[in-house]
mmCIF file of C-alpha atoms in Angstrom:
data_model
loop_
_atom_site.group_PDB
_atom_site.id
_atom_site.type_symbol
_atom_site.label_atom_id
_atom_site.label_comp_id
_atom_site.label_asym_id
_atom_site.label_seq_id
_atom_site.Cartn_x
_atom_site.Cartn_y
_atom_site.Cartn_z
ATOM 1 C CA UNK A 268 0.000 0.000 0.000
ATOM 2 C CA UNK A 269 1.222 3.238 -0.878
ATOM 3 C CA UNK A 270 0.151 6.844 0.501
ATOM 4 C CA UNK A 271 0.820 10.333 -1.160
ATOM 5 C CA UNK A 272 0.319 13.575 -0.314
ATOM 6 C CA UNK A 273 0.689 17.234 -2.008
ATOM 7 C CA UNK A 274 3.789 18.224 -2.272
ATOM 8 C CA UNK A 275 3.147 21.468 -4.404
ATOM 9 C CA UNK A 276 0.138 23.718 -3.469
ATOM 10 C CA UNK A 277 -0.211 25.160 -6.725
ATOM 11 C CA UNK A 278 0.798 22.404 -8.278
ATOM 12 C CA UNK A 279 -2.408 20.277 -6.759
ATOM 13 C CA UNK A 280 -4.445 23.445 -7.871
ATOM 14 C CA UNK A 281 -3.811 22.687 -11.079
ATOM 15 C CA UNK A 282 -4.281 18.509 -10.938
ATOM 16 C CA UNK A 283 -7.187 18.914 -8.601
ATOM 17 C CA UNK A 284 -9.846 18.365 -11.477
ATOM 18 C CA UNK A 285 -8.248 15.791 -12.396
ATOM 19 C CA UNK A 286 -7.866 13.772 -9.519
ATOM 20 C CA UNK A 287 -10.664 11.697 -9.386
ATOM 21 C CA UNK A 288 -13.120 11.798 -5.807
ATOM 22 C CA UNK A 289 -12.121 8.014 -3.378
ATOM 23 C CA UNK A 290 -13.477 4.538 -5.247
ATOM 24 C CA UNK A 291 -13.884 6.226 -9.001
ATOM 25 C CA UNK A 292 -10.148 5.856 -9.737
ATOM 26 C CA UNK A 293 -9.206 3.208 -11.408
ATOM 27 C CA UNK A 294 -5.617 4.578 -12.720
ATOM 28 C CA UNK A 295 -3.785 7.565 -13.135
ATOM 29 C CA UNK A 296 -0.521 8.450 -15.298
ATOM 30 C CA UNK A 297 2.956 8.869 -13.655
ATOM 31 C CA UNK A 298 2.570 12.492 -15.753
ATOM 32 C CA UNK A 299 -0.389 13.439 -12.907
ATOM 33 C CA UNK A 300 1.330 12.489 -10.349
ATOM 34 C CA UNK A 301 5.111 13.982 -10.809
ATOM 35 C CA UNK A 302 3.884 16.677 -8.173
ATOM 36 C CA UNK A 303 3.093 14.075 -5.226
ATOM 37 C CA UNK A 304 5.215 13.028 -2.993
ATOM 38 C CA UNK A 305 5.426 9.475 -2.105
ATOM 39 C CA UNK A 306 5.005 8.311 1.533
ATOM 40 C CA UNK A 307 5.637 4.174 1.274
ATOM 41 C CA UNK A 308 4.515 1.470 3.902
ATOM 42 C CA UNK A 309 3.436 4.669 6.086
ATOM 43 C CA UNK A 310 0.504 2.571 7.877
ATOM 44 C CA UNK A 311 0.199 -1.507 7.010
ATOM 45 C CA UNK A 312 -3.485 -1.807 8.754
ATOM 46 C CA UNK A 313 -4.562 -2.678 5.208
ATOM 47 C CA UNK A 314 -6.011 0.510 4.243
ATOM 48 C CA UNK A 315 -9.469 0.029 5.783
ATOM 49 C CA UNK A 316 -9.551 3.266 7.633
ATOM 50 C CA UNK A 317 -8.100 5.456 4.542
ATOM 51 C CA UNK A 318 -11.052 4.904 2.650
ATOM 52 C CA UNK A 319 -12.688 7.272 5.445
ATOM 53 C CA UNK A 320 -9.318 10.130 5.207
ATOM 54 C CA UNK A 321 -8.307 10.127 1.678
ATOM 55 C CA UNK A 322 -8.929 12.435 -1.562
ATOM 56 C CA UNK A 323 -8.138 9.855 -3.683
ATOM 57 C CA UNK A 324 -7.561 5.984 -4.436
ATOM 58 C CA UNK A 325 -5.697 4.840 -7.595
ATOM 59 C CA UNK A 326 -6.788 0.972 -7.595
ATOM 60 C CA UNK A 327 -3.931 -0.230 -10.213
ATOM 61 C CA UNK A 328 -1.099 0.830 -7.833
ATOM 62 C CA UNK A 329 -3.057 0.511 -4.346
ATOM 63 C CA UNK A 330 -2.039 4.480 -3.760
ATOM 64 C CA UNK A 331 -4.310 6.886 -1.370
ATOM 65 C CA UNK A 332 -3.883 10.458 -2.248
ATOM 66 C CA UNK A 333 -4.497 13.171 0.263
ATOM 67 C CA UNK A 334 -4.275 17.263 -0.207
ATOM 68 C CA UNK A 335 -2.110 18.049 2.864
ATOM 69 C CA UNK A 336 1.259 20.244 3.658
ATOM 70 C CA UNK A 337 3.707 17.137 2.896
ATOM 71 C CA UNK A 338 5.652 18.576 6.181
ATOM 72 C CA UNK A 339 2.313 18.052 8.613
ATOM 73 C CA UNK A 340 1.183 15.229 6.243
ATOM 74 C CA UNK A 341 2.843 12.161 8.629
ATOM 75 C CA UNK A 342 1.851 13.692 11.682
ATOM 76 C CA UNK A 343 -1.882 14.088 10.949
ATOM 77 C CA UNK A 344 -2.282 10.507 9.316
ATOM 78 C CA UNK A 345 -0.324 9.046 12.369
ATOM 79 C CA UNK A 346 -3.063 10.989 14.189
ATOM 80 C CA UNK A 347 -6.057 9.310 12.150
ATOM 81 C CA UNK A 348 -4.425 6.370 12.473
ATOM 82 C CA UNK A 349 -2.815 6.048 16.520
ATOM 83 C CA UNK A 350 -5.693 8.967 17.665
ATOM 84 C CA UNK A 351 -2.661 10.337 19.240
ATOM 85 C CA UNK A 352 -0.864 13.704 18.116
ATOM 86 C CA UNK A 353 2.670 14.199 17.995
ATOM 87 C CA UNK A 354 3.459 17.895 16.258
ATOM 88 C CA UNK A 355 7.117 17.847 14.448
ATOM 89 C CA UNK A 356 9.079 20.749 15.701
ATOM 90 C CA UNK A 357 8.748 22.438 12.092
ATOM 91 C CA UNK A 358 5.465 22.980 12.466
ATOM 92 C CA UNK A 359 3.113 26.035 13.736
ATOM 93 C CA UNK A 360 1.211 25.453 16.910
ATOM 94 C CA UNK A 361 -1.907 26.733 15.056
ATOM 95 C CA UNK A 362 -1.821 23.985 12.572
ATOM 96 C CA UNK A 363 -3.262 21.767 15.132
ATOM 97 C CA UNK A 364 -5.401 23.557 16.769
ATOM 98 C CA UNK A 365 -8.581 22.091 15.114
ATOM 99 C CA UNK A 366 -7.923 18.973 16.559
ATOM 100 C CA UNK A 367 -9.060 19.409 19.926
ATOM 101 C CA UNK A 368 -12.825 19.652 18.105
ATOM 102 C CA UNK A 369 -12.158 17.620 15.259
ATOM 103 C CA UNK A 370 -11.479 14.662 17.677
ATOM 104 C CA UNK A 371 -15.073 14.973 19.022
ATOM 105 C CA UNK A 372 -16.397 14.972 15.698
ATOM 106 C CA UNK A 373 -14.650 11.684 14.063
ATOM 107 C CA UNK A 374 -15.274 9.722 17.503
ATOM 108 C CA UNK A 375 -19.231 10.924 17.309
ATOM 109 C CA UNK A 376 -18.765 10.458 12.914
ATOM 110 C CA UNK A 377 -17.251 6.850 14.435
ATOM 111 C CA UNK A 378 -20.327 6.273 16.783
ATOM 112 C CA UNK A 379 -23.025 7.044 14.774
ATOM 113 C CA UNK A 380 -22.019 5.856 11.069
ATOM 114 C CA UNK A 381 -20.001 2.305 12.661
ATOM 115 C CA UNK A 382 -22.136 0.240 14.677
ATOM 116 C CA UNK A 383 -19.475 -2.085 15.135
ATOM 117 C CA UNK A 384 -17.096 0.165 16.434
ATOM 118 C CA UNK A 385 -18.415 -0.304 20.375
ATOM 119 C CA UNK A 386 -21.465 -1.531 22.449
ATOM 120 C CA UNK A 387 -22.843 1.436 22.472
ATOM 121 C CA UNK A 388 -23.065 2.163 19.298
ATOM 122 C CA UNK A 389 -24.508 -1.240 18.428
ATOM 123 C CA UNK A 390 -27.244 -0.648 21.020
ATOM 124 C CA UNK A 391 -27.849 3.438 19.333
ATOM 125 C CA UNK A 392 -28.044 1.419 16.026
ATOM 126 C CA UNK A 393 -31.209 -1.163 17.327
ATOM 127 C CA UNK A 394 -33.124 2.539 19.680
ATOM 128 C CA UNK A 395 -32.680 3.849 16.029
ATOM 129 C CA UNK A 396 -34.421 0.246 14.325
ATOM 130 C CA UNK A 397 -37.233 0.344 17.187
ATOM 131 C CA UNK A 398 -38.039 3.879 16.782
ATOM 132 C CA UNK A 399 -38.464 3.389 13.276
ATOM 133 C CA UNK A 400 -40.809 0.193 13.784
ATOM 134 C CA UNK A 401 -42.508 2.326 16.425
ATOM 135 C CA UNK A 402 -43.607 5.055 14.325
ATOM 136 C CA UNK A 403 -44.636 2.936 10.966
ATOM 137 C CA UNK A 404 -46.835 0.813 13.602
ATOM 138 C CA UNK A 405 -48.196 4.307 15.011
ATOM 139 C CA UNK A 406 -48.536 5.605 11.587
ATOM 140 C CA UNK A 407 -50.568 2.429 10.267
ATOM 141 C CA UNK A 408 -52.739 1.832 13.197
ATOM 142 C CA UNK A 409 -53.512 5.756 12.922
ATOM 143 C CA UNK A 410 -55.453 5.120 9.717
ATOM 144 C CA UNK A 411 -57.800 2.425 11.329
ATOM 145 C CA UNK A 412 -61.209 3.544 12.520
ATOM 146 C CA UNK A 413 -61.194 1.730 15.392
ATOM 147 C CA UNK A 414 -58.144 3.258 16.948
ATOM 148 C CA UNK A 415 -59.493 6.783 16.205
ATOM 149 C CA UNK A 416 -61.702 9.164 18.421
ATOM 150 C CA UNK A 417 -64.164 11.573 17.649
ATOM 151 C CA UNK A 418 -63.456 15.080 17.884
ATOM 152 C CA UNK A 419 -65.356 17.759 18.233
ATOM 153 C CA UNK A 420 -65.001 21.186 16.442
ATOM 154 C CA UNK A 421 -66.064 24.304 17.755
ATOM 155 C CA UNK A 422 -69.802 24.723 17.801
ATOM 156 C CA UNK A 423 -70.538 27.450 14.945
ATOM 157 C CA UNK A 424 -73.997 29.628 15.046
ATOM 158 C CA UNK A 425 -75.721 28.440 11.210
ATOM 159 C CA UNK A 426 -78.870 30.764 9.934
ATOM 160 C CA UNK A 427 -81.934 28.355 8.449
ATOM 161 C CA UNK A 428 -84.809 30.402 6.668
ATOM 162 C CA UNK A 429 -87.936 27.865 7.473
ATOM 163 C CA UNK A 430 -90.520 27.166 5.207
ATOM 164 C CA UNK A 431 -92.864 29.881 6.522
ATOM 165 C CA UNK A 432 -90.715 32.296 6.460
ATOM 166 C CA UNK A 433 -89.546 32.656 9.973
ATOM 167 C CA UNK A 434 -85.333 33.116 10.355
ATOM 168 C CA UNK A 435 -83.829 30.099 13.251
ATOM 169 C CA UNK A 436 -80.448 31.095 14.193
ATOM 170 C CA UNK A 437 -79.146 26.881 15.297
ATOM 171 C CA UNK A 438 -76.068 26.148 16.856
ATOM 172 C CA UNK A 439 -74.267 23.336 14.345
ATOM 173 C CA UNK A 440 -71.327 21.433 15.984
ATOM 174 C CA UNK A 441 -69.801 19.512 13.464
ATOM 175 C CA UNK A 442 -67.439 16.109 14.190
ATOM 176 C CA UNK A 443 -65.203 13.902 12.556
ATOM 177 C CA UNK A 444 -62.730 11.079 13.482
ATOM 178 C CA UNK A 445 -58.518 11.747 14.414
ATOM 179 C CA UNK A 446 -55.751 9.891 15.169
ATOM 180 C CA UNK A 447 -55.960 8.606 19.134
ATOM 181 C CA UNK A 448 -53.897 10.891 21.346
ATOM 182 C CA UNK A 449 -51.432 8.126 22.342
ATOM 183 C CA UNK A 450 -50.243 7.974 18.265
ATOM 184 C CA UNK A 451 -50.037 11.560 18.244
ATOM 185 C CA UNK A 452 -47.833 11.599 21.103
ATOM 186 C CA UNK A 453 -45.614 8.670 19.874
ATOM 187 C CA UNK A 454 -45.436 10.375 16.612
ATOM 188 C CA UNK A 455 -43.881 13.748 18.258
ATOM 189 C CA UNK A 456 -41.228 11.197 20.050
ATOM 190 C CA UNK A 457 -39.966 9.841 17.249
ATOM 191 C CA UNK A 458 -39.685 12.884 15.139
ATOM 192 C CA UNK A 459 -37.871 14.365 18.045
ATOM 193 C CA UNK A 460 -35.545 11.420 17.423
ATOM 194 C CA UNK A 461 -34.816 11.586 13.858
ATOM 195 C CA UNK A 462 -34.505 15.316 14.432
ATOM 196 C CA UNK A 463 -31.630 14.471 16.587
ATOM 197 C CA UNK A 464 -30.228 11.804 15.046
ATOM 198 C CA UNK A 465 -30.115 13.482 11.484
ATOM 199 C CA UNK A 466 -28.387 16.731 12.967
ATOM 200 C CA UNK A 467 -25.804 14.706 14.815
ATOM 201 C CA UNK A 468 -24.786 12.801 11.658
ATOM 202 C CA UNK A 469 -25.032 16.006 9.385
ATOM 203 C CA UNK A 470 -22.679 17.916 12.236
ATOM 204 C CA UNK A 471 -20.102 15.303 12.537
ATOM 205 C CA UNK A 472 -20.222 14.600 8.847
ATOM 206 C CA UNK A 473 -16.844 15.494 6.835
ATOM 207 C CA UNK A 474 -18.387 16.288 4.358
ATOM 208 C CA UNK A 475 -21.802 17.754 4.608
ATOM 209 C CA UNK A 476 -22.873 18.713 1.276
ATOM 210 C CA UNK A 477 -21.965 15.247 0.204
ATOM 211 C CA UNK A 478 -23.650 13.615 3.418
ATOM 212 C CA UNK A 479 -27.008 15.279 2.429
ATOM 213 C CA UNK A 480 -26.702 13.972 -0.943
ATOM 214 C CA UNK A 481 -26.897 10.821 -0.004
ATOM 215 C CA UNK A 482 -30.079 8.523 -1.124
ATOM 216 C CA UNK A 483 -30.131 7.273 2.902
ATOM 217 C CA UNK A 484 -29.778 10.474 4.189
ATOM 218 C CA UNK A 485 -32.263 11.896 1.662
ATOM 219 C CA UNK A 486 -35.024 9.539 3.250
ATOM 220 C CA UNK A 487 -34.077 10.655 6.564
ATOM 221 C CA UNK A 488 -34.727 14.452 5.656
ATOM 222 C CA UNK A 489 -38.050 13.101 3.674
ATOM 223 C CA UNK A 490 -38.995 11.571 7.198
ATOM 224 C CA UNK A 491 -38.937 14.362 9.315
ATOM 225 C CA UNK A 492 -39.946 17.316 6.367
ATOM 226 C CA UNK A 493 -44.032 16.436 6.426
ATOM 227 C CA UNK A 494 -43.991 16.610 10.346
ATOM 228 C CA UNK A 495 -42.304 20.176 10.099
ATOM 229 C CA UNK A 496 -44.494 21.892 7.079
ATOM 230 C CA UNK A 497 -47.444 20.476 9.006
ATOM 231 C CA UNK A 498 -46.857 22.304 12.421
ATOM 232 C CA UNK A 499 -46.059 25.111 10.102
ATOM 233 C CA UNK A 500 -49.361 24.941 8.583
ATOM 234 C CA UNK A 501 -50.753 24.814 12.018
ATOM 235 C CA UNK A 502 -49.241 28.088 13.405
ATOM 236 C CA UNK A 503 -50.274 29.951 10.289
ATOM 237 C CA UNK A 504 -53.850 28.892 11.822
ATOM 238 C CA UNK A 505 -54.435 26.598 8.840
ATOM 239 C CA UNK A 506 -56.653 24.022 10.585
ATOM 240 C CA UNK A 507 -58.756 21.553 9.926
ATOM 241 C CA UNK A 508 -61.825 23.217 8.874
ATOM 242 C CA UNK A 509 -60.101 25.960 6.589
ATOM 243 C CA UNK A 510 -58.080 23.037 5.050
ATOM 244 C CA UNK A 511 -61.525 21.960 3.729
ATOM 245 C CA UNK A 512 -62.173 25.094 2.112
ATOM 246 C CA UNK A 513 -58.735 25.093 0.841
ATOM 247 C CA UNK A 514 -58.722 22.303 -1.467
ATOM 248 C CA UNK A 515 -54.765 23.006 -2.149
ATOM 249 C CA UNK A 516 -53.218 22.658 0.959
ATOM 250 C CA UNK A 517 -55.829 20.017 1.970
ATOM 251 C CA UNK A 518 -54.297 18.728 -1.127
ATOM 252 C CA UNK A 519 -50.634 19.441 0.747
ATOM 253 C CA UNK A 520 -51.183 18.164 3.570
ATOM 254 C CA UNK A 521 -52.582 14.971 2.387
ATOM 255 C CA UNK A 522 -49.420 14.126 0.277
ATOM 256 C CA UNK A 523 -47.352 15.229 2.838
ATOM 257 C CA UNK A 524 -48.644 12.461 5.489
ATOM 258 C CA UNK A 525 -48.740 9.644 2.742
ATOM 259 C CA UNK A 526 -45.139 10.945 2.746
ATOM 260 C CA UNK A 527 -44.248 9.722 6.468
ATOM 261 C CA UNK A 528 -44.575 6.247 5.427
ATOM 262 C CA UNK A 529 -41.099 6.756 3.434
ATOM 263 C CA UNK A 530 -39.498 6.326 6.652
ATOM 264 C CA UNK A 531 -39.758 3.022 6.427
ATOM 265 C CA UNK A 532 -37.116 3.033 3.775
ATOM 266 C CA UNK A 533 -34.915 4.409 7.179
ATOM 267 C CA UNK A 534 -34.658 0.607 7.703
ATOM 268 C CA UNK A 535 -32.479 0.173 4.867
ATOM 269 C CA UNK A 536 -29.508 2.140 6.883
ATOM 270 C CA UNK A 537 -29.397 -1.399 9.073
ATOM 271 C CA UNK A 538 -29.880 -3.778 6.363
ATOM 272 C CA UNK A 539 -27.264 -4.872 4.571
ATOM 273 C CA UNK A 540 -29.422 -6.709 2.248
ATOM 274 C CA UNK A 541 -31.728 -3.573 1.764
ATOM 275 C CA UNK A 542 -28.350 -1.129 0.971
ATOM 276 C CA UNK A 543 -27.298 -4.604 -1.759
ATOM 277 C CA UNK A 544 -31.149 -4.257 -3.376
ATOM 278 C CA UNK A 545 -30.703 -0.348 -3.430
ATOM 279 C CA UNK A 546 -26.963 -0.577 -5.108
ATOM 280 C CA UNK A 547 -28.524 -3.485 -7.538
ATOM 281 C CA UNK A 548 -31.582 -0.731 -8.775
ATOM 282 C CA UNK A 549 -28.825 1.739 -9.005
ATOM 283 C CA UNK A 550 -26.944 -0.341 -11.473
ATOM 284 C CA UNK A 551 -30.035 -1.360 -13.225
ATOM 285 C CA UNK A 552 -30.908 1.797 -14.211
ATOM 286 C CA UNK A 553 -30.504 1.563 -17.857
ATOM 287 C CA UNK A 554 -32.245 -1.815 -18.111
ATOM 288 C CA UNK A 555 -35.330 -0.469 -16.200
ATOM 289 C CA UNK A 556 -36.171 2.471 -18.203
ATOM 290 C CA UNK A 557 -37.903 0.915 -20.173
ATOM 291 C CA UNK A 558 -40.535 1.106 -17.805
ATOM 292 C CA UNK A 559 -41.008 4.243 -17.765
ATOM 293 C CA UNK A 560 -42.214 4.616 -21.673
ATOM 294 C CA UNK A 561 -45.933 4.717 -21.010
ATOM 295 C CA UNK A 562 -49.099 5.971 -23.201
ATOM 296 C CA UNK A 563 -50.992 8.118 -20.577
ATOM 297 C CA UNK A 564 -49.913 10.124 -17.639
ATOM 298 C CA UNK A 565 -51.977 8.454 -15.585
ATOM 299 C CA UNK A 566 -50.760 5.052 -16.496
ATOM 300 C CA UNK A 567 -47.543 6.335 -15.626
ATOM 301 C CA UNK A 568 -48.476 7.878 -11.822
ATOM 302 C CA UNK A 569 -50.528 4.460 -11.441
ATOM 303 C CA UNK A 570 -47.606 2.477 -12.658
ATOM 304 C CA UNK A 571 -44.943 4.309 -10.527
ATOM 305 C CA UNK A 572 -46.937 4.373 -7.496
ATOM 306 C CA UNK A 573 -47.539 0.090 -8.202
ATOM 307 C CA UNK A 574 -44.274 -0.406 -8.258
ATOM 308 C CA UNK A 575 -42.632 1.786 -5.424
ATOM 309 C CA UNK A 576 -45.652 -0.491 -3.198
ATOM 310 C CA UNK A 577 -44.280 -3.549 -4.780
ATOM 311 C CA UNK A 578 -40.595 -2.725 -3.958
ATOM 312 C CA UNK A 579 -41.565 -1.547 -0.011
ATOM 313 C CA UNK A 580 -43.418 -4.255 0.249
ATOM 314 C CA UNK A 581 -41.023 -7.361 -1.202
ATOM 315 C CA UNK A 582 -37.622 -5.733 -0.941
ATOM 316 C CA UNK A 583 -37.444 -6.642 2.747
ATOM 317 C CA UNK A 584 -38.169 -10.339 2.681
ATOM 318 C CA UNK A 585 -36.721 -10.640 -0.502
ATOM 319 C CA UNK A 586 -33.169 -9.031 0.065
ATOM 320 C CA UNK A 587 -33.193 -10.911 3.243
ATOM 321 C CA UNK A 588 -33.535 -14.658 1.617
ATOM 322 C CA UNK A 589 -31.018 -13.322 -0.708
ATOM 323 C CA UNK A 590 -28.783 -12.833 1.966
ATOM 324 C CA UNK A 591 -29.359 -15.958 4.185
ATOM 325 C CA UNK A 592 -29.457 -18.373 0.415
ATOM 326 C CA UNK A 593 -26.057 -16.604 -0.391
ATOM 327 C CA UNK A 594 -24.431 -17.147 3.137
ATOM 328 C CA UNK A 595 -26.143 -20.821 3.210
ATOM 329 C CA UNK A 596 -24.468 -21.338 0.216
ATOM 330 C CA UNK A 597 -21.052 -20.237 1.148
ATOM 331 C CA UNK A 598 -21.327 -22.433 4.274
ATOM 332 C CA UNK A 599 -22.369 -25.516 2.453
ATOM 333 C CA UNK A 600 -19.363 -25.061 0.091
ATOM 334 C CA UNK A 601 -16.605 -24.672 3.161
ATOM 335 C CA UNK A 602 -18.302 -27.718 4.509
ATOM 336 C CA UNK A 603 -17.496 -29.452 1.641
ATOM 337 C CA UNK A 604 -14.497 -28.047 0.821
ATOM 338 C CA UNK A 605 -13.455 -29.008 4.174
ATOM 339 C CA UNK A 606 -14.751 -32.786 3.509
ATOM 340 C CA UNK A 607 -12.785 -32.953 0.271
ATOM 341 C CA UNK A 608 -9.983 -31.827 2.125
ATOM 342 C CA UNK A 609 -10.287 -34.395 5.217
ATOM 343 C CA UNK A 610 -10.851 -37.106 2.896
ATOM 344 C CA UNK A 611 -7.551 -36.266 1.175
ATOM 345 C CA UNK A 612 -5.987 -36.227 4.256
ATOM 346 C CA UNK A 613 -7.252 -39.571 5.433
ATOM 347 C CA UNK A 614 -6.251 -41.479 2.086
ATOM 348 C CA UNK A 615 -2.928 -39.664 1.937
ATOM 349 C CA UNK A 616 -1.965 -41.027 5.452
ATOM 350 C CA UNK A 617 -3.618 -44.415 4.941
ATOM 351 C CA UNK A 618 -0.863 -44.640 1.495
ATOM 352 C CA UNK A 619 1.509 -43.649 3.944
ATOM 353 C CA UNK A 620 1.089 -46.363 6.740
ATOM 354 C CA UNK A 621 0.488 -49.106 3.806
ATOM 355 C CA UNK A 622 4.195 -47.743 2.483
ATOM 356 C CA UNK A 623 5.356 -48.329 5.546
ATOM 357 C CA UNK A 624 4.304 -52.088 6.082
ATOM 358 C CA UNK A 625 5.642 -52.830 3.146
#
């Protein structure tokens, strides 16, 4: 493994376009590179935490690129690498001053994005799985009439002209059926969550613009957006009865809580086989296009809206078989692999004694 780092400020300027973003390089020319200076063999952990550091990775010659002062450059990837700093005489005070925060950052980047990484973080990852489950289950038994209760709005004074002429002035109290107060509440908890959750990743993130490009991270802003625009609704003293008399944002307001069911998609994050389906659609992009040539508009919003229920609804069992057939598999073929290989054993020894006796 080798690792490189600027050696020419301007110089970088220059090669910067061409230096191709981490896992999209597949080579580069010794011509691109004459401005780099080569660090060899500086950390042998097998390059699993560089992936997380580095500009760049040239694949043909196993290099990781990073734009750094070549004089600071050791000192900072011991640092990424040890988590201890040790600042070479050379070098400014100042230079490492954004350590002391940048620390808290990557071990909070570490918690939150590596479940692995400690107990703790494993048992983050499964609040985050349960809260999800939570509010889908809230969500879905919201919809059911007999987990709703009436509510009453305000009684509001209605004029009737009878048929003889005489004017009745009668109070009219209209009602209709809401979510049951228990929902609501669990609702509000678990958008406090994601709230949380998707501000701590976004603030330790790296890189932020490219965090919040992210599909995953995408369907967590999705998740929380409806929640938001409809307590904004709410304070503007949109309720419900002037939502029926404004057909648009009853209109709004209805998409946006068909929208809360996306969450569910939040699952993927934990899912190995869910983020393997997602990479898989990615890739068959091309090949599903075709899809998308309809002859009516409204074949195509029926169509689109089939299929998105036909993927939420098979892509979890489906990615999980995958998985388990896949790792079955594997298993069955060590086990035999590891027959063959006793077997070989056996008859090679037996040749052996029978050599002997004679």
């Amino acid at each position: 493994m080798k690792v490189e780092c600027v050696a020419y400020p301007r110089a970088a300027q220059q090669h910067k376009k061409r230096l191709v973003p981490l896992r999209k390089t597949d080579a580069m020319s010794h011509a691109e590179r004459r401005n780099f200076v080569i660090l060899d063999d500086v950390w042998r952990s097998g390059g699993s935490e560089c992936f997380q550091v580095a500009d760049a990775y040239v694949a043909a010659e196993d290099s990781y690129f990073f734009q750094r002062s070549p004089i600071a450059f050791e000192a900072i990837f011991q640092y990424y690498a040890t988590g201890v700093v040790h600042r070479p005489s050379e070098v400014d005070d100042t230079t490492f001053d954004n350590l002391m925060f940048g620390k808290v950052r990557r071990r909070m980047w570490t918690f939150l994005e590596r479940p692995g990484s400690s107990m703790q973080a494993k048992a983050f990852e499964l609040s985050s799985t349960l809260f999800v489950a939570i509010s889908v289950m809230g969500l879905s038994f919201g919809t059911i009439p007999d987990f709703q209760v009436t509510h009453y709005m305000p009684p509001q004074n209605e004029t009737i002209v009878l048929p003889n002429g005489t004017v009745s002035v009668v109070e009219k109290v209209e009602e209709m059926r809401v979510e049951h107060p228990a929902f609501v509440f669990t609702e509000r908890i678990c958008i406090a969550f994601f709230t949380v959750e998707y501000c701590l990743r976004l603030f330790a993130a790296p890189r932020k613009l490219r965090f919040a490009l992210k599909p995953l991270n995408l369907v967590d802003l999705l998740a929380i957006v409806p929640f938001y625009l409809e307590l904004l609704l709410t304070l503007c003293g949109v309720d419900d009865k002037k939502l029926r008399d404004l057909r648009w944002a009853f209109l709004v307001v209805r998409i946006l809580r068909v929208l809360r069911v996306i969450r569910i998609i939040k699952l993927g994050r934990f899912s190995s086989g869910l983020q393997t389906f997602g990479m898989t659609l990615q890739r068959s992009q091309k090949q599903l296009q075709m899809m998308t040539i309809v002859l009516l508009t409204v074949g195509k919003i029926i169509a689109s809206a089939a299929i998105m229920c036909g993927v939420l609804v098979l892509a979890l069992p489906i990615t999980i078989i995958v998985d388990n057939f896949i790792k079955v598999a594997q298993d069955e073929q060590q086990a035999e692999q590891t027959k063959l290989d006793s077997s070989r054993q056996e008859l090679a020894l037996q040749s052996m004694l029978h050599g002997d006796e004679d």
